[in-house]
Short mmCIF file of C-alpha atoms and ligand atoms in Angstrom, two decimals:
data_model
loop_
_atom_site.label_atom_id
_atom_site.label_comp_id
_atom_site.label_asym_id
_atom_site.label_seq_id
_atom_site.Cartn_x
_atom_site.Cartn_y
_atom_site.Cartn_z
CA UNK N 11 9.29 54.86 27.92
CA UNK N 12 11.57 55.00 24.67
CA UNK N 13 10.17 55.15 21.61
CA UNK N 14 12.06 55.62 18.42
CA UNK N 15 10.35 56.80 15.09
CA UNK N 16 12.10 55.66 11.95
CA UNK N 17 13.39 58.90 10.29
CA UNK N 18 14.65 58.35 7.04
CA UNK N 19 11.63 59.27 4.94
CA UNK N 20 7.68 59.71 5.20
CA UNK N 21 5.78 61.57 8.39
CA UNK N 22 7.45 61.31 11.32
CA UNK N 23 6.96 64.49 12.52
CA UNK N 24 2.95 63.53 12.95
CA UNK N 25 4.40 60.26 14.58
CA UNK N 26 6.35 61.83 16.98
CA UNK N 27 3.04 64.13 17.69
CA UNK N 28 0.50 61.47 18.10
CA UNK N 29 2.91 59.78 20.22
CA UNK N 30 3.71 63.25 22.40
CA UNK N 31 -0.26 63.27 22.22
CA UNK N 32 0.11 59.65 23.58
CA UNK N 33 2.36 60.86 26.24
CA UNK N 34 5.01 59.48 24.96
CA UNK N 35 8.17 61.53 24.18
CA UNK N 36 9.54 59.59 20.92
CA UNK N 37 12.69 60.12 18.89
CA UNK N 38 13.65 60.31 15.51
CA UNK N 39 15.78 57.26 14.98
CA UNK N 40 19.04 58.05 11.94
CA UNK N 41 21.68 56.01 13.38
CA UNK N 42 22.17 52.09 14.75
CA UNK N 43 23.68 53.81 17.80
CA UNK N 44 19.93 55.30 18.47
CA UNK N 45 18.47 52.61 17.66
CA UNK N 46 19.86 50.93 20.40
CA UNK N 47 18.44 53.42 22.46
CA UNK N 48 14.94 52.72 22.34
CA UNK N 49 13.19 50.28 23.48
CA UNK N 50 10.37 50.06 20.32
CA UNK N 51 10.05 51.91 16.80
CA UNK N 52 7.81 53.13 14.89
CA UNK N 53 8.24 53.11 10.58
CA UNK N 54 6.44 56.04 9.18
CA UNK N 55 4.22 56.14 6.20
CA UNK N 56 5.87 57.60 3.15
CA UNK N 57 7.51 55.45 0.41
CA UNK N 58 8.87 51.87 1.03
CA UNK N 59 10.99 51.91 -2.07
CA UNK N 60 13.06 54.99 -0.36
CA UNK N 61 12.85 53.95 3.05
CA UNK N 62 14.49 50.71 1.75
CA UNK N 63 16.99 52.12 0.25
CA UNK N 64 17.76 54.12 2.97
CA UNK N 65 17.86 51.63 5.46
CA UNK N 66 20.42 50.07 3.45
CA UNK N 67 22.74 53.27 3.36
CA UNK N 68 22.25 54.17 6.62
CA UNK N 69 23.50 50.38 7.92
CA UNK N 70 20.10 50.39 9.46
CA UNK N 71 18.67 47.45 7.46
CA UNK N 72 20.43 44.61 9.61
CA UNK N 73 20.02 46.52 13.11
CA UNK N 74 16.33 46.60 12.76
CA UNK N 75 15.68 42.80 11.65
CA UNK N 76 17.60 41.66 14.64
CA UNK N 77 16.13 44.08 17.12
CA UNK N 78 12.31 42.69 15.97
CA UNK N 79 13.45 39.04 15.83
CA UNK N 80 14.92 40.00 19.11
CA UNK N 81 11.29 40.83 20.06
CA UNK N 82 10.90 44.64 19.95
CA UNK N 83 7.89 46.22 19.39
CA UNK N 84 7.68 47.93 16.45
CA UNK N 85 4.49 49.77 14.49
CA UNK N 86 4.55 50.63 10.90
CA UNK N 87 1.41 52.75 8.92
CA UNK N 88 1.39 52.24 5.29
CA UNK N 89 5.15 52.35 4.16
CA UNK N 90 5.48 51.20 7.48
CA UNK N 91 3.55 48.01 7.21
CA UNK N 92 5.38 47.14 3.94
CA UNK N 93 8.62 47.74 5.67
CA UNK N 94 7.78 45.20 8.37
CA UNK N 95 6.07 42.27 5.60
CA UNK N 96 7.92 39.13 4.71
CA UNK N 97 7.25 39.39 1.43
CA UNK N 98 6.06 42.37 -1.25
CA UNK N 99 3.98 42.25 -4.68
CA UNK N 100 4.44 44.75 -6.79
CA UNK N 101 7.70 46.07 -4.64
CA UNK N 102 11.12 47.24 -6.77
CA UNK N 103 13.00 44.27 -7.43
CA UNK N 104 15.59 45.14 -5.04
CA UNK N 105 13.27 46.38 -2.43
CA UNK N 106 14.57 45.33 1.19
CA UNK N 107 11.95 44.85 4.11
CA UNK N 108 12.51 44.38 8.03
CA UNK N 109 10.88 40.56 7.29
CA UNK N 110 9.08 41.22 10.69
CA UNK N 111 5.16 40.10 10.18
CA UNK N 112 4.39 36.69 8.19
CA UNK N 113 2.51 38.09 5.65
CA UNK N 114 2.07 39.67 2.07
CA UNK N 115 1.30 42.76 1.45
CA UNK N 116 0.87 44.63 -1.98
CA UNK N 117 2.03 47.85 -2.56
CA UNK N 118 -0.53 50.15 -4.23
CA UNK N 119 -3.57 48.02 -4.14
CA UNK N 120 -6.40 49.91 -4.22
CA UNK N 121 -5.22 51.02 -7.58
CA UNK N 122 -4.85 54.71 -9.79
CA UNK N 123 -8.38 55.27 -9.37
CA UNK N 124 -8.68 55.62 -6.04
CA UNK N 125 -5.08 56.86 -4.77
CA UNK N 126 -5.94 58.31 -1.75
CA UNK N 127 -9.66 57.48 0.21
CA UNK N 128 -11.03 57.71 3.56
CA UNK N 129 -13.00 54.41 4.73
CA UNK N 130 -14.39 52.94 7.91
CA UNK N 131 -12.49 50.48 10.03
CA UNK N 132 -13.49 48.02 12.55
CA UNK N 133 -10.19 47.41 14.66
CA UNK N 134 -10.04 44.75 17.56
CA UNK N 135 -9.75 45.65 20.57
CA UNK N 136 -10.09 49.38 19.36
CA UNK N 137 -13.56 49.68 17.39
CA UNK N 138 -15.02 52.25 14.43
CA UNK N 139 -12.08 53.85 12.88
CA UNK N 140 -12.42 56.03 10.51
CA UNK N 141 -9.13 55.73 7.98
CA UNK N 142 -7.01 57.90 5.44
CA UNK N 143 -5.49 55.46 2.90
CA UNK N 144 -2.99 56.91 1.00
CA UNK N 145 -1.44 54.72 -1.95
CA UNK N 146 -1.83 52.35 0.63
CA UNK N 147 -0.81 48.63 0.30
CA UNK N 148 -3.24 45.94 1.68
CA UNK N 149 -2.32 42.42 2.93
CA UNK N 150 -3.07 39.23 0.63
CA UNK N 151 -1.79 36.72 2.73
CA UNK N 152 -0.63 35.73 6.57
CA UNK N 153 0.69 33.30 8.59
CA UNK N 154 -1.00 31.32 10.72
CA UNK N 155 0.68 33.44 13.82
CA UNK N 156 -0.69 36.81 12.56
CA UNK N 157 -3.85 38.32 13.97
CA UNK N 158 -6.46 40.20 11.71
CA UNK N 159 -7.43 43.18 13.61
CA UNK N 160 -9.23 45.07 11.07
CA UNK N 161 -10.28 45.39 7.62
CA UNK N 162 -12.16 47.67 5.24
CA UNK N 163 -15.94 48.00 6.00
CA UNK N 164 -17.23 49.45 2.36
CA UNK N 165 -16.12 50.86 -0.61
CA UNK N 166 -13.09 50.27 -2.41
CA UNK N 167 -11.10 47.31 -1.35
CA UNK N 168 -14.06 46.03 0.99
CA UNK N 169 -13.15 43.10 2.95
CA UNK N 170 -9.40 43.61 2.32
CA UNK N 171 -6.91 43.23 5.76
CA UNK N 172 -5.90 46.45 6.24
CA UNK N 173 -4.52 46.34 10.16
CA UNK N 174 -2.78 43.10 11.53
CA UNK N 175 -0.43 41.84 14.56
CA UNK N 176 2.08 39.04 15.32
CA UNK N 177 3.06 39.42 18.79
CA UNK N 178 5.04 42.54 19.63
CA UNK N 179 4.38 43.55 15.74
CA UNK N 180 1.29 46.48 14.57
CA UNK N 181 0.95 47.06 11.14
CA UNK N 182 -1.98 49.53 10.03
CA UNK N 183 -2.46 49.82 5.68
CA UNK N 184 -3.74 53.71 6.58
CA UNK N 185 -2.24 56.70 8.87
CA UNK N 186 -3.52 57.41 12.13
CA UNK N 187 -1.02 59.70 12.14
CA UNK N 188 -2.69 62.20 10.18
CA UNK N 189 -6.02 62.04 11.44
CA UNK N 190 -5.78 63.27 15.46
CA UNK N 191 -7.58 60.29 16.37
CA UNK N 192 -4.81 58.61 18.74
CA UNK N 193 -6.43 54.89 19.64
CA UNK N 194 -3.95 53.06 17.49
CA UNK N 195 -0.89 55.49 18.61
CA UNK N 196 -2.34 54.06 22.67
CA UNK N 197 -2.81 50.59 21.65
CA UNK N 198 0.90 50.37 20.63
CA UNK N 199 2.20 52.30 23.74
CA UNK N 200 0.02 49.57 25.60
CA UNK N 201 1.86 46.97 23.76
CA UNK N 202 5.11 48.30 24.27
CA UNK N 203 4.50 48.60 28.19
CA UNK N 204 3.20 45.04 28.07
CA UNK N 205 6.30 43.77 26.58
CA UNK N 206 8.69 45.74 28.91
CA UNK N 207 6.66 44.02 32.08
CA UNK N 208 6.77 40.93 30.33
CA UNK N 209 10.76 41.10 30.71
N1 LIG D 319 2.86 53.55 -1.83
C1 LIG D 319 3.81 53.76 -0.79
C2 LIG D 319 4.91 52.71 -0.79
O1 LIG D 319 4.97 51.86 -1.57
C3 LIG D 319 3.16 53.82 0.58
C4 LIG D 319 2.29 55.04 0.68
C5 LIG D 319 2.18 55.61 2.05
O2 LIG D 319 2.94 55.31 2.97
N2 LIG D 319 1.25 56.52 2.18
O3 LIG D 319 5.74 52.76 0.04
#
């Protein structure tokens, strides 16, 4: 299996561990020419704005929008998920996105108080997660073709959708990636099998 993690800016290294941990052996993705290598991605956490910008520079930006409406699977955690939105409140102006899941998400929502919190999850499909949010963003709106698979159980932002799907698409608000516990890192893999036997 080929998976590709995003490597611009954000955590990629603990991507490409959860996914080795996944036994998967992922890539760091730079270059359209990798891209085209893989057959799914993964977009870090880190900073959206950057990423963006990024994306742009590296000629990424228009690769990646036609590989997801070409159906890949992709995952994105935090920066990730804003990367993959259709649309972004409180974004840069010129902030680009990947315009992958129907949805809106806004970008630092839980607010300066509360930066960076963990909180309980219930996933579908998955079950009790417990989550690092870290400046996260947290989705205000979706199509009617996105799934909510989880959202915050107590504390701050309670109730808010903080994990979603469309189809081949994951999006998580927090990082798995930091916290060893690798159910949403295997969910993805599953997906990303699913979708190459559904070829
Ligand atoms: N606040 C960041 C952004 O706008 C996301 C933070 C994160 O990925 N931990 O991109």
């Amino acid at each position: 299996m080929n998976i590709g993690v995003l490597a611009l800016q954000g955590d990629v290294r603990e991507h490409l561990t959860a996914l080795a941990e996944s036994d998967v052996l992922a890539r760091p993705i730079r270059r359209p020419e990798e891209l085209a290598d893989v057959e799914a991605l993964v977009i870090p956490g880190g900073e959206s704005t950057a990423i963006s910008n990024l994306a742009v520079s590296f000629g990424l930006l228009d690769p990646i929008r036609k590989r997801i409406a070409d159906g890949m699977p992709v995952y994105g955690s935090c920066a990730g998920m804003i990367m993959l939105a259709s649309a972004i409140l409180d974004g840069r102006p010129d902030q680009e996105s990947f315009h992958g899941i129907d949805m809106t998400v806004r970008r630092n929502a839980f607010g300066r108080q509360v930066d960076s919190f963990e909180g309980d999850v219930t996933i579908d499909d998955i079950g009790d997660f417990h989550a690092v949010f870290i400046r996260a963003p947290w989705v205000e709106e979706i199509g009617d073709d996105v799934r909510v698979l989880g959202r915050v159980k107590d504390g701050p932002g309670a109730g808010r959708i903080v994990a979603v799907r469309q189809g081949n698409l994951l999006a998580t608000a927090f990082h798995p990636e930091l916290t060893g516990d690798l159910r949403v890192h295997r969910y993805f893999v599953e997906m990303v099998r699913q979708a190459a036997d559904a070829q």
